[in-house]
JSON list of C-alpha atoms in Angstrom, two decimals:
[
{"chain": "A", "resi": 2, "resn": "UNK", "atom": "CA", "xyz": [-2.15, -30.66, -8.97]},
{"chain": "A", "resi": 3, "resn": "UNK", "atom": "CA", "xyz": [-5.80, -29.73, -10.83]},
{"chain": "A", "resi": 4, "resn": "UNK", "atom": "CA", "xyz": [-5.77, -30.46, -14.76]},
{"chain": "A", "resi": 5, "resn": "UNK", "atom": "CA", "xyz": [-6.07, -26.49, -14.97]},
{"chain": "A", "resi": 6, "resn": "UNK", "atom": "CA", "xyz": [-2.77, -25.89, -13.03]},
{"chain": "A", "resi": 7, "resn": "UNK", "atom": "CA", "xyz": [-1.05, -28.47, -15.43]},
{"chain": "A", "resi": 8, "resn": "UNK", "atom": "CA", "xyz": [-2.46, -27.08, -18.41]},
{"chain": "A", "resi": 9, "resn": "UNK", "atom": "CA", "xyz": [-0.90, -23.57, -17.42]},
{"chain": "A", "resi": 10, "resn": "UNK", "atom": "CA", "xyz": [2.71, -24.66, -16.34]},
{"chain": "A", "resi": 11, "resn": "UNK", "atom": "CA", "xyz": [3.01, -26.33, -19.93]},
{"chain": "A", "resi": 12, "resn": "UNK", "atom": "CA", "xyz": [2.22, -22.80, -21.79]},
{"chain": "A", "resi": 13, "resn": "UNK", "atom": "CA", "xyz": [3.27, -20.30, -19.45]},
{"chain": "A", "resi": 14, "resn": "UNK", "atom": "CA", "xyz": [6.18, -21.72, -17.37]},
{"chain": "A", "resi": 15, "resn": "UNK", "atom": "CA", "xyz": [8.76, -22.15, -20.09]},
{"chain": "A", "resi": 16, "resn": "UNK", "atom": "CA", "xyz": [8.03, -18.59, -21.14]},
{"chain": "A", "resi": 17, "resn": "UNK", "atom": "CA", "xyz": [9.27, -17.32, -17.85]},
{"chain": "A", "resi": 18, "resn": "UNK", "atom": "CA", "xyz": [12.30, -19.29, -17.65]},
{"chain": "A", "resi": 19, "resn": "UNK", "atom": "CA", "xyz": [13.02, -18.20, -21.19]},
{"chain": "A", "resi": 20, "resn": "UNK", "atom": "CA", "xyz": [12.73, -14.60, -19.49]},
{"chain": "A", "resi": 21, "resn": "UNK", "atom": "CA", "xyz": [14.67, -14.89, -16.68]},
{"chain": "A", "resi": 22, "resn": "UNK", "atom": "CA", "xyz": [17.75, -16.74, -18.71]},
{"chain": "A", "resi": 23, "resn": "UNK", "atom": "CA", "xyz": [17.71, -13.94, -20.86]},
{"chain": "A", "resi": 24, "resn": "UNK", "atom": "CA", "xyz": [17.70, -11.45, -17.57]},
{"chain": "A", "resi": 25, "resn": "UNK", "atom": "CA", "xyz": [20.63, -13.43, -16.43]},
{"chain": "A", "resi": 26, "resn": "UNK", "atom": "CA", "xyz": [22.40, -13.72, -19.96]},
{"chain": "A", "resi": 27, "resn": "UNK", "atom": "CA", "xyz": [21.88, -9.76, -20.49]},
{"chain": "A", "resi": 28, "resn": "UNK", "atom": "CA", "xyz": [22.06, -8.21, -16.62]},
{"chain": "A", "resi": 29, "resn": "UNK", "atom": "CA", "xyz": [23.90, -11.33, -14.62]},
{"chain": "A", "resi": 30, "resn": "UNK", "atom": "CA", "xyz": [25.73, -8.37, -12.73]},
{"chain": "A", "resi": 31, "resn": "UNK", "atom": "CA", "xyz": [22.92, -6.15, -11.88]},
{"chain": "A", "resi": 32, "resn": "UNK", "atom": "CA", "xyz": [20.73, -9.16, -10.76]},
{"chain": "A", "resi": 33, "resn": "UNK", "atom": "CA", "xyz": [21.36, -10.03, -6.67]},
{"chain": "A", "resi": 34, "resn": "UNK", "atom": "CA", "xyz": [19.01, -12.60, -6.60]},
{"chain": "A", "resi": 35, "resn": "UNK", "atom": "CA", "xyz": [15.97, -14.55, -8.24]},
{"chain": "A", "resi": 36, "resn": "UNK", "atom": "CA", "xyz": [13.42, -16.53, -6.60]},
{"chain": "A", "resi": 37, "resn": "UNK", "atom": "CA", "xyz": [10.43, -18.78, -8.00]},
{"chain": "A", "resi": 38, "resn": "UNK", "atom": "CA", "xyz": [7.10, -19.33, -5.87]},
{"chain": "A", "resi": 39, "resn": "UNK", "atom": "CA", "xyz": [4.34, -21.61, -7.64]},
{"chain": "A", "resi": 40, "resn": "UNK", "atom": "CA", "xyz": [5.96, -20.41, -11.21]},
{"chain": "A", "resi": 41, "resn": "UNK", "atom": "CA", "xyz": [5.70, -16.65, -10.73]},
{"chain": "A", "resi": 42, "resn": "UNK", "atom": "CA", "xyz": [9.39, -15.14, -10.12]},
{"chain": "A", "resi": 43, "resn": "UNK", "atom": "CA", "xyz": [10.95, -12.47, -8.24]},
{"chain": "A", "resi": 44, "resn": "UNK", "atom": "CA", "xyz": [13.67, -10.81, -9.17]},
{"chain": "A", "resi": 45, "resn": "UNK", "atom": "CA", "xyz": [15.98, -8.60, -6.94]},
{"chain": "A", "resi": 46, "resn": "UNK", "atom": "CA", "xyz": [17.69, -5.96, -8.63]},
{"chain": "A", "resi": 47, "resn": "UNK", "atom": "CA", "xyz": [20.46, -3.45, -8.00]},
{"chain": "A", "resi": 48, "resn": "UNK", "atom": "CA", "xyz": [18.70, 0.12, -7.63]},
{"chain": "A", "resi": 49, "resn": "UNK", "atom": "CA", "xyz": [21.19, 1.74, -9.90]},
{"chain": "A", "resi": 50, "resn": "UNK", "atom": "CA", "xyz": [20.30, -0.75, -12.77]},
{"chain": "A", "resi": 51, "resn": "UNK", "atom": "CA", "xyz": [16.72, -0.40, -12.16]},
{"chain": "A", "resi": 52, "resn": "UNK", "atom": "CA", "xyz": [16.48, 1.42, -15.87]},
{"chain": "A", "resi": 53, "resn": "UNK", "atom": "CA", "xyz": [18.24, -0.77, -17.91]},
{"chain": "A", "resi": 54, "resn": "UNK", "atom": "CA", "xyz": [16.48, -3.41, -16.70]},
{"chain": "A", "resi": 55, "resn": "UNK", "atom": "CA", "xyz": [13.04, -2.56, -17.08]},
{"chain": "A", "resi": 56, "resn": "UNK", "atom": "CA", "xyz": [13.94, -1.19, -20.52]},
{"chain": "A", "resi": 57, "resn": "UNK", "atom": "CA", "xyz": [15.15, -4.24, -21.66]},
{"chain": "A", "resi": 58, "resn": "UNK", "atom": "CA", "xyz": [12.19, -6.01, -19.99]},
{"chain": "A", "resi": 59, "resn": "UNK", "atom": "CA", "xyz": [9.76, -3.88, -22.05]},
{"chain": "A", "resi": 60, "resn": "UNK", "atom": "CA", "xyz": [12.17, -3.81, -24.86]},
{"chain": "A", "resi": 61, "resn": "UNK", "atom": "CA", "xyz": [13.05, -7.58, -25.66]},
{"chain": "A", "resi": 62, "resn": "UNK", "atom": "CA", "xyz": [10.94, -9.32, -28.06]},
{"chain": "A", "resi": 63, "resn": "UNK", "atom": "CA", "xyz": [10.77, -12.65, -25.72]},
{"chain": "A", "resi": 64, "resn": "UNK", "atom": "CA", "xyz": [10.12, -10.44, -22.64]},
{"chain": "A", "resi": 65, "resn": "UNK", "atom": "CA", "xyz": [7.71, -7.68, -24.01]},
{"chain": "A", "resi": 66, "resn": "UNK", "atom": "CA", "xyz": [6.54, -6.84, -20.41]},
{"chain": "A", "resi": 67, "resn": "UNK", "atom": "CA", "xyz": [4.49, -3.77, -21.94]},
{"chain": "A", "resi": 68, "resn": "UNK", "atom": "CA", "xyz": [2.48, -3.08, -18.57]},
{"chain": "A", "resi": 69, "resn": "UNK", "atom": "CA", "xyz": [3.40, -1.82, -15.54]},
{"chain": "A", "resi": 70, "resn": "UNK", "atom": "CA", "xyz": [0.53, -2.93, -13.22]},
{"chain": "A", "resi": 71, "resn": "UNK", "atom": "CA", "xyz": [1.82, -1.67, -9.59]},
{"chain": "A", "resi": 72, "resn": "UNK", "atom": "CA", "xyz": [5.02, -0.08, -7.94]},
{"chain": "A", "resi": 73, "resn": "UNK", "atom": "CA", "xyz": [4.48, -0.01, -4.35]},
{"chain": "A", "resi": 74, "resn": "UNK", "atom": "CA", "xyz": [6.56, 0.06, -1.08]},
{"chain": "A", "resi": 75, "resn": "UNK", "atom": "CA", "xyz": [7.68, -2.26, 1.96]},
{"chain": "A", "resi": 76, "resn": "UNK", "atom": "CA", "xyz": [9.08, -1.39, 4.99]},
{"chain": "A", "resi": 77, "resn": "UNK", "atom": "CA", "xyz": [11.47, -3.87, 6.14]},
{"chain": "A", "resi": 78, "resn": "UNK", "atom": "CA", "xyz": [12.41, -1.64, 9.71]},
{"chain": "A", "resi": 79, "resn": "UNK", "atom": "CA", "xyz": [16.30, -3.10, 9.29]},
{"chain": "A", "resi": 80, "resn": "UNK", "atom": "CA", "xyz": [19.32, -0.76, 9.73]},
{"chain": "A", "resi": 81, "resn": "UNK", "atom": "CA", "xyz": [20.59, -1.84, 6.12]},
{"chain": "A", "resi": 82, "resn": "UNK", "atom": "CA", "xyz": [17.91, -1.74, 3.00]},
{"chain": "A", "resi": 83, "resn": "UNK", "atom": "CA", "xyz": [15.39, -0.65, 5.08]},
{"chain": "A", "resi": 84, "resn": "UNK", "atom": "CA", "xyz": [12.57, -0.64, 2.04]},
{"chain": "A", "resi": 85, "resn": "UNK", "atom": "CA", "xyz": [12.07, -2.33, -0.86]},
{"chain": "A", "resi": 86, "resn": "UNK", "atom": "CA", "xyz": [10.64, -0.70, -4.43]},
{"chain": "A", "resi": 87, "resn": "UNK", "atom": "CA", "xyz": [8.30, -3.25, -6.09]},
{"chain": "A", "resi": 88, "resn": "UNK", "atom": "CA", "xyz": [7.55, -3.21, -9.27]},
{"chain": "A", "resi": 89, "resn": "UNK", "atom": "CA", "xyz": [4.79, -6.06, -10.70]},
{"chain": "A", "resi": 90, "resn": "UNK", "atom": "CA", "xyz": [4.88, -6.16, -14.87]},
{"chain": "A", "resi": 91, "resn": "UNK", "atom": "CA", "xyz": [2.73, -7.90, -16.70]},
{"chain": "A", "resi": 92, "resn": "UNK", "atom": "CA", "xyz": [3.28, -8.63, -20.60]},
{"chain": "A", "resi": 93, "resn": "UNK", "atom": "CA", "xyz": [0.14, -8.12, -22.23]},
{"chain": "A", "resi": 94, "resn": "UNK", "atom": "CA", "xyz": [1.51, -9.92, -25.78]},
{"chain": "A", "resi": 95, "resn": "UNK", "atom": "CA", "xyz": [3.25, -13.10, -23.67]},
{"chain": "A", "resi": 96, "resn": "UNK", "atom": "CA", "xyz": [0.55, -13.22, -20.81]},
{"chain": "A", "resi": 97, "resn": "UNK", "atom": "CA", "xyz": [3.01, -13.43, -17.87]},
{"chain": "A", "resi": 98, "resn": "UNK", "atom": "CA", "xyz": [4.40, -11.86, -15.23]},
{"chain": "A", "resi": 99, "resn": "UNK", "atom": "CA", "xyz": [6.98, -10.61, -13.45]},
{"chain": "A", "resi": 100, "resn": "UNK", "atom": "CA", "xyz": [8.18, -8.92, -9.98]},
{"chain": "A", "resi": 101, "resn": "UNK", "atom": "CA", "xyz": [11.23, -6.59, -10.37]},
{"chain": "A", "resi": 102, "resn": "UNK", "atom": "CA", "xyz": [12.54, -5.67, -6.20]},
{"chain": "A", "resi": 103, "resn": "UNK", "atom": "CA", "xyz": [15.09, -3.13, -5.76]},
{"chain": "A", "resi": 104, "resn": "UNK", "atom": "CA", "xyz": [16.49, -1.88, -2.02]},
{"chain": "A", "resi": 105, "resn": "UNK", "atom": "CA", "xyz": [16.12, 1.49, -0.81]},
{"chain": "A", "resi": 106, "resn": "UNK", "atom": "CA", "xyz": [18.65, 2.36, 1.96]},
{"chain": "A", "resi": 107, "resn": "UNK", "atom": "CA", "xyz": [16.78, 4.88, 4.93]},
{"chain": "A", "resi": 108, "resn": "UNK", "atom": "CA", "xyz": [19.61, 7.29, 4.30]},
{"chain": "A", "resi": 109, "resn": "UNK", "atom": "CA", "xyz": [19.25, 7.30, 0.11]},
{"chain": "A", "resi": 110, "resn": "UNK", "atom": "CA", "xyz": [15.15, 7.22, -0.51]},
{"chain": "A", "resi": 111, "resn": "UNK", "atom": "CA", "xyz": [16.02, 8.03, -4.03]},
{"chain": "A", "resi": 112, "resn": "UNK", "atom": "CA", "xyz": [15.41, 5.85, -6.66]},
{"chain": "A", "resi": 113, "resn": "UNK", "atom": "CA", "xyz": [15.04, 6.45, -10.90]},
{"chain": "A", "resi": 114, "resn": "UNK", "atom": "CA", "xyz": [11.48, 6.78, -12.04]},
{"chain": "A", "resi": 115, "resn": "UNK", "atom": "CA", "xyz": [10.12, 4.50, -14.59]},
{"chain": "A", "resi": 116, "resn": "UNK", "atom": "CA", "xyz": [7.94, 6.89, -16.06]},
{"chain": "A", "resi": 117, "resn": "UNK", "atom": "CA", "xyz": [10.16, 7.21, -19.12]},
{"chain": "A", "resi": 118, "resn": "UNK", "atom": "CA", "xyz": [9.70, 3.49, -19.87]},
{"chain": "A", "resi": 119, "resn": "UNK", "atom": "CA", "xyz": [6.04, 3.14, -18.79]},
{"chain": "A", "resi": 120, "resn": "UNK", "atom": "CA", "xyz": [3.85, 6.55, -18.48]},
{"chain": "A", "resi": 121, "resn": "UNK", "atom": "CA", "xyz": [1.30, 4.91, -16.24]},
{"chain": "A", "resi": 122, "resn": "UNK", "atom": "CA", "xyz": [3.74, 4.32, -13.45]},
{"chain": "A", "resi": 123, "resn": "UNK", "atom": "CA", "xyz": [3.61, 7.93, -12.90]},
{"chain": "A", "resi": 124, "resn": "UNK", "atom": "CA", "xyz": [0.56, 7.45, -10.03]},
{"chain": "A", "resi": 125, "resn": "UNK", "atom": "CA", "xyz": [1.87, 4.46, -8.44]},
{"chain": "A", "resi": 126, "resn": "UNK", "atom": "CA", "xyz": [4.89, 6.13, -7.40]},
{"chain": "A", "resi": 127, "resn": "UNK", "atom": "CA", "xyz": [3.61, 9.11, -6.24]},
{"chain": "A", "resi": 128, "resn": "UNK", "atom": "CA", "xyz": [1.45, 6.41, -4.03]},
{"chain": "A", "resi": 129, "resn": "UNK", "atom": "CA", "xyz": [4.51, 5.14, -2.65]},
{"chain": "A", "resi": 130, "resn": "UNK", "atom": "CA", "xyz": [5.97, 8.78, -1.96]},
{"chain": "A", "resi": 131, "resn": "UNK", "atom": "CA", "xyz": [3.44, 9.56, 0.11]},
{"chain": "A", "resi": 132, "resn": "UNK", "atom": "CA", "xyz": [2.95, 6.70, 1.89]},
{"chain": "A", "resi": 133, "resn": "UNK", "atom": "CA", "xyz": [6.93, 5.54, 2.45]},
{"chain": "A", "resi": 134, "resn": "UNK", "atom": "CA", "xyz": [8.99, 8.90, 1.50]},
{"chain": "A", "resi": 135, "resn": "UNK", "atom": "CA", "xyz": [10.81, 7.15, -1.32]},
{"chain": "A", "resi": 136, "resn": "UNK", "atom": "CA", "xyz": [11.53, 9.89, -3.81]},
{"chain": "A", "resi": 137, "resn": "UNK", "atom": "CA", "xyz": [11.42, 8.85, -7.57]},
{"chain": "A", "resi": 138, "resn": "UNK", "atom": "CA", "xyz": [13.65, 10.73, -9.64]},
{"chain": "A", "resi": 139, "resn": "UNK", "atom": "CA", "xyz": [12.65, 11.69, -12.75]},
{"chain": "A", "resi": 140, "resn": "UNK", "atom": "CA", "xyz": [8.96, 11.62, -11.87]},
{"chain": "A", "resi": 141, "resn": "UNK", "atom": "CA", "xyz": [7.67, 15.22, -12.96]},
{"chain": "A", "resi": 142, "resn": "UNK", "atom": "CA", "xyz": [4.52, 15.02, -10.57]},
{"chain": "A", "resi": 143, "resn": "UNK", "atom": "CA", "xyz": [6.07, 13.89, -7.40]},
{"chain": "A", "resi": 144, "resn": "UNK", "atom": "CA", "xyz": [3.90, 15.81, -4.77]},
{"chain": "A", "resi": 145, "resn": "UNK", "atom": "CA", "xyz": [1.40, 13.61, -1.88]},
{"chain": "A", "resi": 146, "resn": "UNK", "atom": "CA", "xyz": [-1.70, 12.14, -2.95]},
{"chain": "A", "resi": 147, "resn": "UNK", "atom": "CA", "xyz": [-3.40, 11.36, -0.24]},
{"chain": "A", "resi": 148, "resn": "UNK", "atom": "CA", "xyz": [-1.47, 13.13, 2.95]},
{"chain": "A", "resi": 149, "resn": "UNK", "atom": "CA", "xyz": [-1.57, 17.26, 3.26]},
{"chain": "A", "resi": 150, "resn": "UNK", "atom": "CA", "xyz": [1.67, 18.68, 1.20]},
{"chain": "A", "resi": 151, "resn": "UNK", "atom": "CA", "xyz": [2.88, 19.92, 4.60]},
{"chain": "A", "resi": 152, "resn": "UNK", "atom": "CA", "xyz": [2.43, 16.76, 6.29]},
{"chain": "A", "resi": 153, "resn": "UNK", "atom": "CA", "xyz": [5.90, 15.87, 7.52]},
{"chain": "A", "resi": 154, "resn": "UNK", "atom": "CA", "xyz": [5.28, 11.43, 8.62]},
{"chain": "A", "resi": 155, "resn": "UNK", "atom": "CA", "xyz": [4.92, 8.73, 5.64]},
{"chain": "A", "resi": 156, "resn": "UNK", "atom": "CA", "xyz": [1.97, 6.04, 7.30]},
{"chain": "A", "resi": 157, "resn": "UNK", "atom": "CA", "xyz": [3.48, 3.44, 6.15]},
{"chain": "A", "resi": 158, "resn": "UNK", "atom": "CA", "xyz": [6.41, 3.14, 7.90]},
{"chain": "A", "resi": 159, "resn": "UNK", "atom": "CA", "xyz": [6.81, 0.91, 10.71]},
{"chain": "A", "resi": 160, "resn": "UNK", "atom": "CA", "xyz": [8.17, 3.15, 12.67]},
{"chain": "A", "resi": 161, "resn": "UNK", "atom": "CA", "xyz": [4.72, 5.62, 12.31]},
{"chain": "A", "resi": 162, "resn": "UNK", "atom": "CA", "xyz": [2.86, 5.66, 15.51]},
{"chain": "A", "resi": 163, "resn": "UNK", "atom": "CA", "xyz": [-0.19, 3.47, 15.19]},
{"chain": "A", "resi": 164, "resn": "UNK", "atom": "CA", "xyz": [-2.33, 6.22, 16.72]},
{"chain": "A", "resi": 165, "resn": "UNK", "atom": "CA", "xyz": [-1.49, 8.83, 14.54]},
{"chain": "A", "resi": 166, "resn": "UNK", "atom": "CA", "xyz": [0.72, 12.00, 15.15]},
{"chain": "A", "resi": 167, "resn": "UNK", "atom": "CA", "xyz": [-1.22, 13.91, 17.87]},
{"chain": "A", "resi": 168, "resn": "UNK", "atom": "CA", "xyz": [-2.27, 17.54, 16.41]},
{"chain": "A", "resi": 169, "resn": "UNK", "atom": "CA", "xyz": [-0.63, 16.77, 13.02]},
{"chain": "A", "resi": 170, "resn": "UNK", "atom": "CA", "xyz": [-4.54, 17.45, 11.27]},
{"chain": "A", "resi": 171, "resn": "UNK", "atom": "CA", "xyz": [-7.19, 18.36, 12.22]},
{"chain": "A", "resi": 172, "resn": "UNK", "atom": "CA", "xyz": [-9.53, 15.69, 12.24]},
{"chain": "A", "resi": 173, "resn": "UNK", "atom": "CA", "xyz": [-13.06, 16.08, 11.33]},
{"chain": "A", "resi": 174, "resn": "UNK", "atom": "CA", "xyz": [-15.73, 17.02, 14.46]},
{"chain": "A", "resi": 175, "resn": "UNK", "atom": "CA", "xyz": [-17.70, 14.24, 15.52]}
]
């Protein structure tokens, strides 16, 4: 291990274990599990708590994660918890992070927005509408971004042929 990676894991480290004890003190329930890869953790969360716990993520004064930096989409192609939300936060007054996961079932794509908590997630889900067909609830700007409105496939998915949908748009002339 380099002098620099020691140097971190003595400032930052026991600020994210003080995190995720509190997580499991305050949500232990709502939590289904937590995993740590070279000191940055990910934490799997039930869908329906997905609120809560970013609130009191944003809310805590030992947390503070202030910043949501990304929400995007997986596509695991199972028949249970097909796709996964993920949410990366970022504490701007700690200086760590954190990766919230939640399961999205093929036959339920909804899932609460986290606009209310932080306004700038408001373009990252749309992002992940489009491009899975996970619908955010409470988002009040929930329409494609990249893809036509009418345009009925999400790219994304695995299951999306890897040519394209033949006559689906019109493609440029050569």
């Amino acid at each position: 291990m380099s002098d620099f990676t020691n140097i971190l894991s003595k400032y930052f480290t026991p600020m994210l274990t003080n995190v995720i004890q509190q997580l499991q003190e305050h949500h232990a329930s709502n939590i289904l599990s937590i995993q740590e890869f070279r000191d940055e953790y990910t934490v799997h969360c039930k869908k329906s708590h997905i609120l809560e716990i970013c609130t009191f993520l944003r809310d805590n004064e030992e947390c503070r994660f202030d910043y949501c930096s990304d929400i995007c989409g997986a596509d695991a192609y199972t028949p249970e918890n097909r796709f996964e939300v993920i949410y990366n936060l970022y504490s701007l007054t700690h200086k760590h992070r954190v990766r919230l996961k939640v399961f999205v079932d093929e036959h339920d794509l909804h899932v609460p927005s986290v606009t209310s908590i932080w306004q700038g997630a408001e373009w990252p889900e749309r992002e992940t509408y489009d491009m899975y067909g996970i619908i955010f609830d409470g988002n009040k700007d929930l329409r494609r971004m990249y893809m036509p409105e009418d345009f009925e496939h999400y790219p994304l998915r695995k299951d999306f042929p890897l040519m394209g949908v033949s006559g689906s748009i019109p493609l440029p002339p050569k």
